[in-house]
mmCIF file of C-alpha atoms in Angstrom:
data_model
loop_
_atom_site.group_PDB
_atom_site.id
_atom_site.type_symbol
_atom_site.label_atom_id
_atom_site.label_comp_id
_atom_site.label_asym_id
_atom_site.label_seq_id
_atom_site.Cartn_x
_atom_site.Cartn_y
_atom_site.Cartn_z
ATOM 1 C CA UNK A 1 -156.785 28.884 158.134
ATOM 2 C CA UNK A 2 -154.370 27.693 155.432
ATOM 3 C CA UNK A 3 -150.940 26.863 156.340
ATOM 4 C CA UNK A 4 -148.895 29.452 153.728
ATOM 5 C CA UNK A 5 -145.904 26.679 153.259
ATOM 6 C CA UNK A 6 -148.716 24.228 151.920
ATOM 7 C CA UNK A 7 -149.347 26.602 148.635
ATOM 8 C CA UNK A 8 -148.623 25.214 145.579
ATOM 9 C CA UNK A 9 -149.149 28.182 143.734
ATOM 10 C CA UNK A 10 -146.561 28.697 141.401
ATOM 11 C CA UNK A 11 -145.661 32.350 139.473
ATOM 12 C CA UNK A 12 -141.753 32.343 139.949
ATOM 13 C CA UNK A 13 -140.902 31.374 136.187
ATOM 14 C CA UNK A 14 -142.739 34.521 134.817
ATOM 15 C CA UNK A 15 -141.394 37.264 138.017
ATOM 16 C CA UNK A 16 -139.011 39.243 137.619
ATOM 17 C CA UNK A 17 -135.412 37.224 137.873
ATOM 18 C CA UNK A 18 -134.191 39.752 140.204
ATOM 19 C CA UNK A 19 -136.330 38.537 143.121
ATOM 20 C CA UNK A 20 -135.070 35.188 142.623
ATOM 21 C CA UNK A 21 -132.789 33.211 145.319
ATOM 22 C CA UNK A 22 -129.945 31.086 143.983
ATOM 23 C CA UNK A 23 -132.026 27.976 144.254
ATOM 24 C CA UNK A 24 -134.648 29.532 141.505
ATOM 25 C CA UNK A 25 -131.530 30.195 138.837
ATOM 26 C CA UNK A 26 -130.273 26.876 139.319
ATOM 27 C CA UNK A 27 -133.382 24.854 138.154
ATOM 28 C CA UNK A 28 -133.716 27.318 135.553
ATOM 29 C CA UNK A 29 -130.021 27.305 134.474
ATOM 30 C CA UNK A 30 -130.425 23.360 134.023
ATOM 31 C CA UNK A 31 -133.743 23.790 132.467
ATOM 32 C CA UNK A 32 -135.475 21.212 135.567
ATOM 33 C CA UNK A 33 -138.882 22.625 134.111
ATOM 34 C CA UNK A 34 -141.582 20.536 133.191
ATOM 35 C CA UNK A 35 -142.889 22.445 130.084
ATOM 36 C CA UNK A 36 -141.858 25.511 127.897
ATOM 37 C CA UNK A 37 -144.166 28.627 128.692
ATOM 38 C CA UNK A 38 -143.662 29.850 124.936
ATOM 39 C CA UNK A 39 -145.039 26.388 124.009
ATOM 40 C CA UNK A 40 -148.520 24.494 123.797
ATOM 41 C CA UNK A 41 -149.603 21.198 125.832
ATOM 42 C CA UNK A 42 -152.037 19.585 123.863
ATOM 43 C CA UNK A 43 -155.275 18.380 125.889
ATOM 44 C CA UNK A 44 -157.227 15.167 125.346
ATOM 45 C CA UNK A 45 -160.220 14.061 126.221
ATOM 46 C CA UNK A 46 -160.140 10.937 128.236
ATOM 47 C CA UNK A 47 -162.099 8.508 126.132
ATOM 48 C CA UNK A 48 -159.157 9.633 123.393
ATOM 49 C CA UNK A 49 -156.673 6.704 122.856
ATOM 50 C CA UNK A 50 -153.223 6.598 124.720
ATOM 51 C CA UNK A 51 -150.017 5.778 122.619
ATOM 52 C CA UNK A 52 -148.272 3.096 124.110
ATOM 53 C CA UNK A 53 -144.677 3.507 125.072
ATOM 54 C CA UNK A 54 -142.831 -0.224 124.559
ATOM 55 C CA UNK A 55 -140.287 -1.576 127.370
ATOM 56 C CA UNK A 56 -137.169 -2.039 124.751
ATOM 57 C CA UNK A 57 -137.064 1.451 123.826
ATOM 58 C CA UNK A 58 -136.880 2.800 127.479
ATOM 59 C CA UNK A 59 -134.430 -0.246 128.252
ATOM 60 C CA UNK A 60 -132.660 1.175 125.673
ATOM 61 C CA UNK A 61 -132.411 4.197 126.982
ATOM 62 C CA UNK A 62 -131.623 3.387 130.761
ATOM 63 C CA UNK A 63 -128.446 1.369 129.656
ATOM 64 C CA UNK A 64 -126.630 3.540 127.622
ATOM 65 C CA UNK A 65 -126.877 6.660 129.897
ATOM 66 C CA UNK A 66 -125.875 3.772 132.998
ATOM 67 C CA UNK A 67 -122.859 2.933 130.776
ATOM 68 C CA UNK A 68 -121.579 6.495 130.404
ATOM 69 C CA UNK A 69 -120.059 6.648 133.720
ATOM 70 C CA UNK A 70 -118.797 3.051 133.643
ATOM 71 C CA UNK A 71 -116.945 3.456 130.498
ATOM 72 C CA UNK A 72 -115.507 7.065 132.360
ATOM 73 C CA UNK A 73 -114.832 5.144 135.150
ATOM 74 C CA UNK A 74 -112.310 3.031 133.106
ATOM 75 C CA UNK A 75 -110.872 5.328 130.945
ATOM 76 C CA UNK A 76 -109.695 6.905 134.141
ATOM 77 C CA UNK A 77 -108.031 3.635 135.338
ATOM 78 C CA UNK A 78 -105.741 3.839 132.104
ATOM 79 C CA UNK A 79 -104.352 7.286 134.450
ATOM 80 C CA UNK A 80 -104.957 6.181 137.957
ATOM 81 C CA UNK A 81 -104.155 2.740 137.727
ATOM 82 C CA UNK A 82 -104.514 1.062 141.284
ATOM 83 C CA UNK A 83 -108.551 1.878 141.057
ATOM 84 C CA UNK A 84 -110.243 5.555 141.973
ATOM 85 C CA UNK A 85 -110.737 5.472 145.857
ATOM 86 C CA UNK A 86 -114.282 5.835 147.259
ATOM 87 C CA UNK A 87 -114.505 9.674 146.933
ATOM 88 C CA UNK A 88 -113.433 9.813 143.727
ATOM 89 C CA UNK A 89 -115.729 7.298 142.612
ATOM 90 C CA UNK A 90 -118.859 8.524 144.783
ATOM 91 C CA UNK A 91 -117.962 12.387 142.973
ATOM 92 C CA UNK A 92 -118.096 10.630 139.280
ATOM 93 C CA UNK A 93 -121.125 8.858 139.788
ATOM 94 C CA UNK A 94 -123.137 11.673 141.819
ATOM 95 C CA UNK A 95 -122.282 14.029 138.535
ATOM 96 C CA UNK A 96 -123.345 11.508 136.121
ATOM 97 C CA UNK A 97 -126.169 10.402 138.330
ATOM 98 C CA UNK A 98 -127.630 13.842 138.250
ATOM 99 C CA UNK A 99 -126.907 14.604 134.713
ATOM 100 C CA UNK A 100 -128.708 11.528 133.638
ATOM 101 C CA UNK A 101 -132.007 12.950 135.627
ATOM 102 C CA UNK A 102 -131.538 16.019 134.232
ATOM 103 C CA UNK A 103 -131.662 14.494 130.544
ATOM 104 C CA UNK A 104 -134.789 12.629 131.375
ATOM 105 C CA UNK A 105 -136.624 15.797 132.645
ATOM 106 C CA UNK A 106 -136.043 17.553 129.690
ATOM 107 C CA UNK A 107 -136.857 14.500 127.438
ATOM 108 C CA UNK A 108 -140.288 14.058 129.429
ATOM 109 C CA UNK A 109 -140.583 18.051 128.485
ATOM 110 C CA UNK A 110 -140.036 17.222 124.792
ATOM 111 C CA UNK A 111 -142.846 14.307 124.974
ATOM 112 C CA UNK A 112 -144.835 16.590 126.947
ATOM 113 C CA UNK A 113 -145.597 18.532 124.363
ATOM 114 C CA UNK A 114 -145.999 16.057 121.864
ATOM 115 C CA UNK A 115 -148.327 13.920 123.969
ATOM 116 C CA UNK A 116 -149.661 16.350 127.019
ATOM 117 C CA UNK A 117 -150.676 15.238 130.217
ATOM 118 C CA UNK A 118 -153.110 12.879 132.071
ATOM 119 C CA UNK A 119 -156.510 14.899 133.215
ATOM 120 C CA UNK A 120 -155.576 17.647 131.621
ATOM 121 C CA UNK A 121 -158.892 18.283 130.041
ATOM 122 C CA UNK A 122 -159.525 18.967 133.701
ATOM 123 C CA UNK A 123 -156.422 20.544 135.645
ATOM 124 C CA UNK A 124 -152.930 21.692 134.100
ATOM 125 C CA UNK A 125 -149.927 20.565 136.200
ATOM 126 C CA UNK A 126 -148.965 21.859 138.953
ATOM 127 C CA UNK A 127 -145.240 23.710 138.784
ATOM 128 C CA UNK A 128 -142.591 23.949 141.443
ATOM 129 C CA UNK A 129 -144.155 25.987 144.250
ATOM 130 C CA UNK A 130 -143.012 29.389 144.853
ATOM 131 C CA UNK A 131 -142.689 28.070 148.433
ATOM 132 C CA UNK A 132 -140.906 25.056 147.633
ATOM 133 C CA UNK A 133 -138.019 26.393 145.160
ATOM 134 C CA UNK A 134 -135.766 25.694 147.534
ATOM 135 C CA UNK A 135 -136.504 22.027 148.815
ATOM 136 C CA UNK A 136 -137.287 20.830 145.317
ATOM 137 C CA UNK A 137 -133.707 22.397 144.447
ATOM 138 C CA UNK A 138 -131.676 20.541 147.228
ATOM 139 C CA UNK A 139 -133.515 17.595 146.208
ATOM 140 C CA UNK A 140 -131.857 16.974 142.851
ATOM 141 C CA UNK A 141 -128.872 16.532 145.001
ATOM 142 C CA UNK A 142 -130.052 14.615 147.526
ATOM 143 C CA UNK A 143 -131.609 11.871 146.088
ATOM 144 C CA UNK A 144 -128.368 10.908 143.769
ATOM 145 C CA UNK A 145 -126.088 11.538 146.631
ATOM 146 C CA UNK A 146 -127.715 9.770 149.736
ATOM 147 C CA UNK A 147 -128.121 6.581 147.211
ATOM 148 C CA UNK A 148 -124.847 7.026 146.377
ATOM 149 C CA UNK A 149 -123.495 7.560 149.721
ATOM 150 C CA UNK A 150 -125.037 4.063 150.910
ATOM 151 C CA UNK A 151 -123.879 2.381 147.366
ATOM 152 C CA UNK A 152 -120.352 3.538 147.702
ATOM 153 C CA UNK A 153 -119.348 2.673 151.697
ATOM 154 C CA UNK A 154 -121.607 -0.835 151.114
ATOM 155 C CA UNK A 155 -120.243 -2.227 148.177
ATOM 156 C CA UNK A 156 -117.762 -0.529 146.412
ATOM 157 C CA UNK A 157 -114.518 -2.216 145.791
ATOM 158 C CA UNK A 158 -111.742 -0.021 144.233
ATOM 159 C CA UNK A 159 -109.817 -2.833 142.845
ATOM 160 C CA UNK A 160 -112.877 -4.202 140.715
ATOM 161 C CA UNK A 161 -112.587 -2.434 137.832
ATOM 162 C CA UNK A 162 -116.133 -2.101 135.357
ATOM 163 C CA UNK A 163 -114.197 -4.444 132.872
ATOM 164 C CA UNK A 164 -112.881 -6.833 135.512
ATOM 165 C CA UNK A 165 -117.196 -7.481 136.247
ATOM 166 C CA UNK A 166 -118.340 -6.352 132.358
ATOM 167 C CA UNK A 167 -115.862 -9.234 130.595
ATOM 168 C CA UNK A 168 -118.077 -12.034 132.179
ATOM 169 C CA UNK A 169 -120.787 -13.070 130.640
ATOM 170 C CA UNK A 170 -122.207 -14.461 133.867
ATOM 171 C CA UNK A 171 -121.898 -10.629 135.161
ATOM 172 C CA UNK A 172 -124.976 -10.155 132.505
ATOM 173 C CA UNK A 173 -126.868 -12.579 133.223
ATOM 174 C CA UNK A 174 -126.826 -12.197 137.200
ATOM 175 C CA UNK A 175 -127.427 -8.525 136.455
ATOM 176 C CA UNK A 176 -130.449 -9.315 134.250
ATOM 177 C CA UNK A 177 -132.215 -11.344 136.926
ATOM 178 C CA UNK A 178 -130.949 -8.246 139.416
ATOM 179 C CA UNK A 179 -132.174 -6.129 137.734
ATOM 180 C CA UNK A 180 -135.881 -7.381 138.051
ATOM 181 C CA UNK A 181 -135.713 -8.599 141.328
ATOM 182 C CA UNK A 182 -134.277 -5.442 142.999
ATOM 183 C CA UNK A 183 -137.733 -3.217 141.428
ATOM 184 C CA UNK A 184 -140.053 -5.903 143.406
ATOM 185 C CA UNK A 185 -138.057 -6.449 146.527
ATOM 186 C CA UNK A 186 -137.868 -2.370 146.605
ATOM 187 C CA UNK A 187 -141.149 -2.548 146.033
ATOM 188 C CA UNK A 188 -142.169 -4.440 148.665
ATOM 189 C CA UNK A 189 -140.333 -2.443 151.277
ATOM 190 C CA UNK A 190 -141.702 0.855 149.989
ATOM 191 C CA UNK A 191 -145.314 -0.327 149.752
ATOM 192 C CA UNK A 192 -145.296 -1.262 153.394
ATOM 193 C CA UNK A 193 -143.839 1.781 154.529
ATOM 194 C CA UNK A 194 -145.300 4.008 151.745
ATOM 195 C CA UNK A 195 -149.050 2.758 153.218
ATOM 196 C CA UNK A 196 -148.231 3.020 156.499
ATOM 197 C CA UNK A 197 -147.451 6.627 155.905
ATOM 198 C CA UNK A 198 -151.281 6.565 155.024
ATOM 199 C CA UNK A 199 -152.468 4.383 157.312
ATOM 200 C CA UNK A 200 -150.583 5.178 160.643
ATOM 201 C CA UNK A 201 -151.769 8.756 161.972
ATOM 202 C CA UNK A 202 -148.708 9.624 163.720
ATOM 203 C CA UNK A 203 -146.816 8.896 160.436
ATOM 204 C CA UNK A 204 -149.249 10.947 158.097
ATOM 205 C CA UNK A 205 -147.279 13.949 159.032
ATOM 206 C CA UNK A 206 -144.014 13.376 157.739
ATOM 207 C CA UNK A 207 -145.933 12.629 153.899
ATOM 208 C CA UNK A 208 -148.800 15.103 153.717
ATOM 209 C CA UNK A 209 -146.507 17.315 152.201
ATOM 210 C CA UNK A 210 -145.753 15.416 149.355
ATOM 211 C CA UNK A 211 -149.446 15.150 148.533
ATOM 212 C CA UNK A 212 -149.855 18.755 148.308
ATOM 213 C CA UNK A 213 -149.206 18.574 144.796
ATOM 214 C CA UNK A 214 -152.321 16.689 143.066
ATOM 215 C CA UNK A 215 -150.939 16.751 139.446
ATOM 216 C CA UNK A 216 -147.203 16.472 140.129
ATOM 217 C CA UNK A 217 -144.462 17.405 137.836
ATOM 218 C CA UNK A 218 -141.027 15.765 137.677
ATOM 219 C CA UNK A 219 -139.120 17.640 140.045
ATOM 220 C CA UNK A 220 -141.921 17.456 142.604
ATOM 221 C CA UNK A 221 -141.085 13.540 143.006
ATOM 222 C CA UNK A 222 -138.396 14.407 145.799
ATOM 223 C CA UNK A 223 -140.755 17.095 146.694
ATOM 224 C CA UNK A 224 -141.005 16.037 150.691
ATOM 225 C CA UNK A 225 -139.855 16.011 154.366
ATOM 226 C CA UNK A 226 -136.845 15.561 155.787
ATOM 227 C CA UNK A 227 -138.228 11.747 157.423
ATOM 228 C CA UNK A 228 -139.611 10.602 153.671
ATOM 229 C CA UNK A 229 -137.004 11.971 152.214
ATOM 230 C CA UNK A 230 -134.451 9.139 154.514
ATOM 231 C CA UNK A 231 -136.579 6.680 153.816
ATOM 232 C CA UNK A 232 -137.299 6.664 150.481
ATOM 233 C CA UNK A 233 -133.612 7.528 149.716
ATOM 234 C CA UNK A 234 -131.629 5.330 152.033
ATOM 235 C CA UNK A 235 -134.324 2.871 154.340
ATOM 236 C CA UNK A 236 -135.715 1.258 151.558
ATOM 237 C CA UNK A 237 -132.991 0.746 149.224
ATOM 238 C CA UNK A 238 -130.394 -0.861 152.509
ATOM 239 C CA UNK A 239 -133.082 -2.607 153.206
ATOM 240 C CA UNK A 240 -133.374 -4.055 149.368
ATOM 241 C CA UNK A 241 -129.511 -4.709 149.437
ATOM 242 C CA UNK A 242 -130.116 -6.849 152.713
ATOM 243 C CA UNK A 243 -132.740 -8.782 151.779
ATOM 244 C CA UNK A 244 -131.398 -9.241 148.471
ATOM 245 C CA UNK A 245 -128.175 -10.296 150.042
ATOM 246 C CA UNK A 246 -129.874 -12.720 152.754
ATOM 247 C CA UNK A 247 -131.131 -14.593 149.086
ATOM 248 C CA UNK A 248 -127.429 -15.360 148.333
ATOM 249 C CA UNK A 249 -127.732 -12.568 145.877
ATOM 250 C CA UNK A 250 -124.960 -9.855 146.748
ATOM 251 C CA UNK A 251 -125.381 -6.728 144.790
ATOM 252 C CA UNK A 252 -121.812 -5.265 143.694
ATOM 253 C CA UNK A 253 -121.628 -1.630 142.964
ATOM 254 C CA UNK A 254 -121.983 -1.583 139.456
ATOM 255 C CA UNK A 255 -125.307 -4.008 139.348
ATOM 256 C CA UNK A 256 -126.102 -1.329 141.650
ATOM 257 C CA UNK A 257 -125.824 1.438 140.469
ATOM 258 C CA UNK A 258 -127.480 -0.059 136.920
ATOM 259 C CA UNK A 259 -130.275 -0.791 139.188
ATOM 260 C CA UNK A 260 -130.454 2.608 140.911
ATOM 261 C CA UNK A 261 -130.942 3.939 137.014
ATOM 262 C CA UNK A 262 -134.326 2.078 136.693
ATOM 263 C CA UNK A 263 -135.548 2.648 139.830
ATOM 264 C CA UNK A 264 -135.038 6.705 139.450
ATOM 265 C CA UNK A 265 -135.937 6.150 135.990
ATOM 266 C CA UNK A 266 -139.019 5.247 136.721
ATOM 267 C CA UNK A 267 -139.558 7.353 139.830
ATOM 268 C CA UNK A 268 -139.364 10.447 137.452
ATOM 269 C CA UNK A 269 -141.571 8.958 134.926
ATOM 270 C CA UNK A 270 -143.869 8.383 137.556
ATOM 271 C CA UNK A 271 -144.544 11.894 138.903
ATOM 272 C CA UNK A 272 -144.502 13.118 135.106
ATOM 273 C CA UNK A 273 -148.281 12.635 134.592
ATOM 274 C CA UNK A 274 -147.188 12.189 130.634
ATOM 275 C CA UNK A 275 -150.543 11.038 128.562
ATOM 276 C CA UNK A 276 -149.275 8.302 127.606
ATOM 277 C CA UNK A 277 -149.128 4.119 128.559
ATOM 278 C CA UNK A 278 -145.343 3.162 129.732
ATOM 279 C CA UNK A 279 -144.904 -0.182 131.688
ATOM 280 C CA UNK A 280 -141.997 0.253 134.623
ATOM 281 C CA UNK A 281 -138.794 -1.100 132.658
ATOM 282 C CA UNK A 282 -138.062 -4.364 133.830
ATOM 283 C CA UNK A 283 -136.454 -7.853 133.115
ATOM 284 C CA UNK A 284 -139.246 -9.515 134.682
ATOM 285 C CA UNK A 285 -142.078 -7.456 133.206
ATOM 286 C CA UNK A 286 -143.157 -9.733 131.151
ATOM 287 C CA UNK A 287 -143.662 -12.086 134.493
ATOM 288 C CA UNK A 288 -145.826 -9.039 136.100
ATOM 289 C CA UNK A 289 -147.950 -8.822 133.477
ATOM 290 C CA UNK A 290 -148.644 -12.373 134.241
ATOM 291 C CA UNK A 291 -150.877 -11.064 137.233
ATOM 292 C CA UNK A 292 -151.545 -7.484 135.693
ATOM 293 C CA UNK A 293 -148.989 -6.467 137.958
ATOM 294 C CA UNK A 294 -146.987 -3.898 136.161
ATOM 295 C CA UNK A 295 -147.516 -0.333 136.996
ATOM 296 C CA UNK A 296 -148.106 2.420 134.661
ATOM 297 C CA UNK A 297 -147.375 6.431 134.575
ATOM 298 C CA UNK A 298 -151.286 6.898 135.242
ATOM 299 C CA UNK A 299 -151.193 4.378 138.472
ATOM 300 C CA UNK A 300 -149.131 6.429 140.917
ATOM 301 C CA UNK A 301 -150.645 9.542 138.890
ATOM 302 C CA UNK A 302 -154.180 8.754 140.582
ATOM 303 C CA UNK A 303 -152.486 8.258 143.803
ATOM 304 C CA UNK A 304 -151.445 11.759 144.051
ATOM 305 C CA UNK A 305 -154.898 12.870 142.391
ATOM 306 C CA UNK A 306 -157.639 10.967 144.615
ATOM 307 C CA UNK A 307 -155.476 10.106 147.393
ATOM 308 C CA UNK A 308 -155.134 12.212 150.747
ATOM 309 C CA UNK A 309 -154.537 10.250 153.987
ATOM 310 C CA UNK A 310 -156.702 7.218 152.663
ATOM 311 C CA UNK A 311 -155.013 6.438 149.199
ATOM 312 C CA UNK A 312 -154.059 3.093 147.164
ATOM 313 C CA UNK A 313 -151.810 2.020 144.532
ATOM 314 C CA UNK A 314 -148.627 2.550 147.013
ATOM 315 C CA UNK A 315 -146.507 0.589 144.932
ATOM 316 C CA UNK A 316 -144.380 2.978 142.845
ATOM 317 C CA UNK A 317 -141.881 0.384 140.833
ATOM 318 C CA UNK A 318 -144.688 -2.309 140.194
ATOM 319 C CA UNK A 319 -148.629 -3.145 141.127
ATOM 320 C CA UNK A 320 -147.582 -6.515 142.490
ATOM 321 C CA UNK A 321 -147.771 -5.068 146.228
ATOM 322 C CA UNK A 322 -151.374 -3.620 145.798
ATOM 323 C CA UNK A 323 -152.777 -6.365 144.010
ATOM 324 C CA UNK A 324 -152.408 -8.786 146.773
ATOM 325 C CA UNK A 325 -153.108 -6.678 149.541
ATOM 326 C CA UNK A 326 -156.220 -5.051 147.554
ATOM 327 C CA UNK A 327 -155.226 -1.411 146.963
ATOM 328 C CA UNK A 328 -155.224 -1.257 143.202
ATOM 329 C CA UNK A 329 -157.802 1.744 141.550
ATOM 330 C CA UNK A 330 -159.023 1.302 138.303
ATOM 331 C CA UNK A 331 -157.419 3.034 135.196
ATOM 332 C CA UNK A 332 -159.135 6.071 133.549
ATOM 333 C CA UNK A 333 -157.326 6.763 130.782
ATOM 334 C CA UNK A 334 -154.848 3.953 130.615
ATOM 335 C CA UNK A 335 -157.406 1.558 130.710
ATOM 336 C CA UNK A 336 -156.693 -1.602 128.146
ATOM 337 C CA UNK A 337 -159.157 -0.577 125.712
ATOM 338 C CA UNK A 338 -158.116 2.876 125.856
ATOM 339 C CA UNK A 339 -154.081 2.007 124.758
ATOM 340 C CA UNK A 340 -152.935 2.433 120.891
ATOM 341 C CA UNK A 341 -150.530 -0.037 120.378
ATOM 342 C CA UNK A 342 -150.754 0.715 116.465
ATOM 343 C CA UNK A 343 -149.413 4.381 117.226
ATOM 344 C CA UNK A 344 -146.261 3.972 119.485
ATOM 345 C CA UNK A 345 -144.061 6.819 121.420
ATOM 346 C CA UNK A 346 -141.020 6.027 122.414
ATOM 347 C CA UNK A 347 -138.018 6.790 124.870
ATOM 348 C CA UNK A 348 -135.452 9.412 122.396
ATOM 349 C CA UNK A 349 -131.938 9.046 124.056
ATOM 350 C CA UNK A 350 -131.084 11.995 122.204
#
C-alpha cells in the first residue's frame, strides 16, 4: 500500500487559500513557483533542436547578484567602522543569499515559458507536493543558512573588509582558479556520497525521498531528509574547504561565498528541467569540456527521471566524477547534434 507522505500530487495552488498553512502563503507571497497557471509551456518534440545557453551570460549573471551584498557589506563599514561582527554579517548574507535564489526561480519561470521543459511531450512537471509544502518551505532557509552558518564561524574575519581583498588584483586571479576548483573538488565529495546513497542499502533511505519527484521543479532541489539535507548542505562543502585548504589553497569568506553562488546557481538550474543546453558556469569549463566532462540541465534531469535506487550521472556540478568511474547516460535531447548554437537563450539579470 502506498505510503501517503510519498504523493507528489500537487492541487494546493488552485484550493481555496483559506485551507492553506503559513508555509503555502509564503512560497506564494515570494512567487517560489515554477510556472504561471494563467500561462502556456510550450512542448517540443525531442528530435526538435535545443537553444544553447553560453557560459558568459550566466557568469554574468552570478557575479553581479554575488556583488550586491559585498558592495552592502561596505557601505555599512562607512557606519560601523571596526567591521560588522559575525551575526551581523551571517544576517546580511542569509537575506541576500535567499533573495538571489528567489530571483533565479522566477527568471527560470520567465524562460520556462519561453523555452518549456525537457520530456514534456511526455510528462508536465511535477509541482510542490501538497504533502511537502512545508519541507520545501523550510528549505529555502535552510540551505542559505546552514552554508552560511559553516562559512561565517570558518572563515570570516571582521576586520577584512570586501575592499581590503577586492583592491588586489591577485584576489581575482586566486578567486578565478577558486572558483573552478571548488565545483570539482565539491564534486568529487558529493559524487561519492551522492552514489553511495544509491549504492549502500542502509543509506537508500535517507534519499528515496528526494527521488519521489521524477520531473523536479526548482524548489524541489532541497526537497529531502533531514540526513541529505546535512550532507549536502554542510558535509560536503567542510569537506571542500578542507581539502581545498590541505592544497595550500585557503578559501576566505568572500571567495566563498562567490563560490557558494555558482554552486546554488547551478543546483537550481539543475532541478529546473528547462529545455534548453546550459554548461555548469565555470572558470575551468573550458578544461571539462576537454574530456566531455561538463554537465548539462538534462544530465541530472535523467537522474531523477530513470533513476530509483540504481541511478548514474551523480555528479551534480560537473560529469568529471561519472566519466571516470563509468556512470554517465547518454543525452536525449541535449545530445550534440540536437544543440542550436545559431539560436542562443541567455541568462536575463533583470
Amino acid at each position: 500500500m502506498a505510503n501517503p507522505k510519498d504523493s507528489m500530487a500537487s492541487t494546493w495552488r488552485t484550493a481555496d487559500k483559506s485551507t492553506w498553512s503559513t508555509h503555502h502563503h509564503i512560497i506564494d507571497f515570494i512567487n517560489a513557483h515554477h510556472t504561471d497557471l494563467d500561462k502556456p509551456i510550450p512542448v517540443f518534440s525531442k528530435q526538435d533542436k535545443i537553444p544553447h545557453i553560453p557560459q558568459l551570460t550566466q557568469h554574468l549573471w552570478i557575479l553581479f547578484y554575488a556583488m550586491i551584498p559585498l558592495g552592502i557589506h561596505q557601505a555599512l563599514l562607512s557606519v560601523y567602522p571596526l567591521g560588522l561582527g559575525r551575526l551581523a554579517a551571517f544576517t546580511l548574507y542569509f537575506i541576500t543569499f535567499n533573495a538571489i535564489i528567489i530571483r533565479e526561480v522566477h527568471i527560470l519561470r520567465r524562460l520556462a515559458h519561453k523555452h518549456g521543459f525537457l520530456d514534456g511531450d511526455v510528462h508536465g512537471r511535477d509541482g510542490v507536493p501538497d504533502v511537502g509544502v512545508s519541507r520545501v518551505a523550510k528549505s529555502l532557509y535552510k540551505t542559505t543558512g546552514s552554508r552560511l552558518v559553516l562559512a561565517t564561524w570558518m572563515s570570516y574575519n571582521q576586520s577584512i573588509s570586501p575592499f581590503d581583498v577586492m583592491s588586489q588584483p591577485s584576489w581575482w586571479g586566486w578567486l578565478f582558479l577558486e572558483i573552478g576548483l571548488y565545483g570539482i573538488v565539491l564534486d568529487f565529495w558529493f559524487y561519492w556520497y551522492h552514489r553511495a546513497m544509491h549504492d549502500v542499502g542502509g543509506l537508500w533511505k535517507f534519499h528515496r525521498t528526494h527521488h519521489l519527484t521524477k520531473h523536479p521543479n526548482p524548489l524541489l532541489a532541497a526537497y529531502a531528509d533531514h540526513e541529505q539535507e546535512f550532507f549536502d548542505m554542510v558535509g560536503v562543502p567542510f569537506m571542500t574547504y578542507v581539502t581545498l585548504r590541505a592544497i595550500g589553497l585557503p578559501l576566505g569568506f568572500y571567495e566563498w561565498w562567490v563560490c557558494h553562488q555558482y554552486i546554488a546557481y547551478t543546483e537550481v538550474w539543475g532541478h529546473s528541467g528547462l529545455r534548453v543546453h546550459l554548461t555548469a558556469p565555470s572558470t575551468l569549463a573550458w578544461l571539462l569540456e576537454m574530456f566531455d566532462a561538463n554537465i548539462v540541465v538534462e544530465d541530472h534531469d535523467l537522474h531523477h527521471r530513470k533513476g530509483w535506487r540504481k541511478s548514474h550521472n551523480y555528479g551534480k556540478q560537473t560529469r568529471l566524477w561519472d566519466r571516470i568511474f563509468g556512470t554517465c547516460i547518454d543525452r536525449i535531447e541535449s545530445s550534440p547534434q540536437n544543440v542550436d548554437y545559431v539560436n542562443t537563450g541567455d541568462m536575463p539579470i533583470f
